[in-house]
XYZ file of C-alpha atoms in Angstrom:
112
model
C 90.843 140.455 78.134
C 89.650 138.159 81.353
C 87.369 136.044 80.237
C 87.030 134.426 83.740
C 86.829 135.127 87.436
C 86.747 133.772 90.328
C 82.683 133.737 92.235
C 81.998 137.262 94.324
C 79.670 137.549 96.856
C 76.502 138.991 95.160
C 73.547 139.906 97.520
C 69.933 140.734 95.911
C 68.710 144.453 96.977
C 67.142 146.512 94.730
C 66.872 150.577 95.546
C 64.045 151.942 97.161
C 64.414 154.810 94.071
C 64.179 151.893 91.770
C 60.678 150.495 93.724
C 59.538 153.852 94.413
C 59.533 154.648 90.835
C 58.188 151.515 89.581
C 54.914 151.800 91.919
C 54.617 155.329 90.791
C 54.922 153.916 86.999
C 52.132 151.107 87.715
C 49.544 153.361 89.721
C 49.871 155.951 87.064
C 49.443 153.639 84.095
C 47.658 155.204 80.925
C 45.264 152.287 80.338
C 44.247 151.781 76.292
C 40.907 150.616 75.461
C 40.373 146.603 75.581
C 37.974 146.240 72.931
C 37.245 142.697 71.368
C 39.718 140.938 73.785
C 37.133 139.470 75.834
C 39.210 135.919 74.728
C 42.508 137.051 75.548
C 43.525 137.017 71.795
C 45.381 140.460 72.133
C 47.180 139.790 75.112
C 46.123 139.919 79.041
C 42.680 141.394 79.308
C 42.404 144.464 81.230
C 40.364 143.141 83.923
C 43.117 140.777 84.163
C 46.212 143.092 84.252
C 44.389 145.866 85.900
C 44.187 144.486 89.184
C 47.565 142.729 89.015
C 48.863 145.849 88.587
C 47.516 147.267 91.687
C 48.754 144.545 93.688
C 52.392 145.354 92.446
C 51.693 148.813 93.411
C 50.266 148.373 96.659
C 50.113 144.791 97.989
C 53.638 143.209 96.841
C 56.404 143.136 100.072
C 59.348 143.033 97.405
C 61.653 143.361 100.888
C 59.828 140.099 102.721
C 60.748 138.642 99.104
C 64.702 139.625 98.754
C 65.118 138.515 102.631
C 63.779 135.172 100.868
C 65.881 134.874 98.128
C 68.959 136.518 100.354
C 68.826 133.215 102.859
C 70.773 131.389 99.913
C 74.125 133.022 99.180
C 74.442 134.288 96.013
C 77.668 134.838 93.774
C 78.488 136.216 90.528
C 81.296 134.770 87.991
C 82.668 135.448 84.245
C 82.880 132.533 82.533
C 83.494 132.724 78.876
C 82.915 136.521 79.244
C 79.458 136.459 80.498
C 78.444 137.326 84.022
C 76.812 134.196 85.411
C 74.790 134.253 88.946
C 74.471 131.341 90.489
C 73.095 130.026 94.571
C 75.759 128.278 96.252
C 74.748 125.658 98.578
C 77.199 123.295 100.661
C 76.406 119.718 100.395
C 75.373 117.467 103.072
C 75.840 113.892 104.169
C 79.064 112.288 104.127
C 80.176 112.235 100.325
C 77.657 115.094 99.137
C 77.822 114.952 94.783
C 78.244 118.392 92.883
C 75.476 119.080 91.292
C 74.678 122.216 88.709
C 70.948 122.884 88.684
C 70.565 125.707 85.373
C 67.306 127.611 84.235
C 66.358 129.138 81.121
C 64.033 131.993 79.727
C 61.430 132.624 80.681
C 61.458 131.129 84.068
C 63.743 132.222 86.886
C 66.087 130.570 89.243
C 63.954 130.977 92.240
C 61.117 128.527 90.399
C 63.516 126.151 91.312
C-alpha cells in the first residue's frame, strides 16, 4: 500500500446540488422550543441561531468566498496514509526560508 504521494492540484468548489440542498435544509429547519436558555447554558439561543441561519440561507455568497480561498493554489498529498491539504505559496526575496504554517480543530486554515 502507498502510503505517500506526490502534491495534486486541488481546487475548492463545492456543487450547486450540495448548496442548493443545504439552503433548503436551513430555511426549512424544525425549530425546538428554547425554554430556560435565556443564558446560553443549553447551547446557542434561538434568537441567536435563528437569524444566523437565515443569513446562511439567504445572505452568504459561498461563490465570492471559494473565488477567495481559490486565489491561493491548493494541493492535496498522502503522507503517512492520510490525505493532507495544504496552500502552496512561492517565497519571495532573494533566499526565501520554507516555512510550514499547520492548524488544528476547531479552527480552519483560512483563519490563518
Amino acid at each position: 500500500m502507498n502510503t505517500t504521494s506526490a502534491p495534486a492540484p486541488m481546487p475548492i468548489h463545492v456543487g450547486d446540488d450540495v448548496l442548493d440542498d443545504l439552503r433548503w435544509r436551513l430555511s426549512h429547519t424544525r425549530w425546538g422550543d428554547d425554554a430556560g436558555n435565556e443564558d446560553a447554558r443549553y447551547g446557542v439561543p434561538l434568537h441567536v441561531l435563528r437569524p444566523l441561519a437565515a443569513y446562511w440561507a439567504d445572505e452568504f455568497d459561498w461563490r465570492s468566498a471559494e473565488r477567495a480561498i481559490n486565489a491561493f493554489d491548493h494541493f492535496t498529498a498522502i503522507v503517512g496514509g492520510q490525505r493532507v491539504h495544504f496552500l502552496r505559496r512561492a517565497g519571495v526575496g532573494p533566499a526565501p526560508i520554507p516555512l510550514i504554517l499547520s492548524h488544528g480543530w476547531p479552527w480552519a486554515f483560512w483563519h490563518w
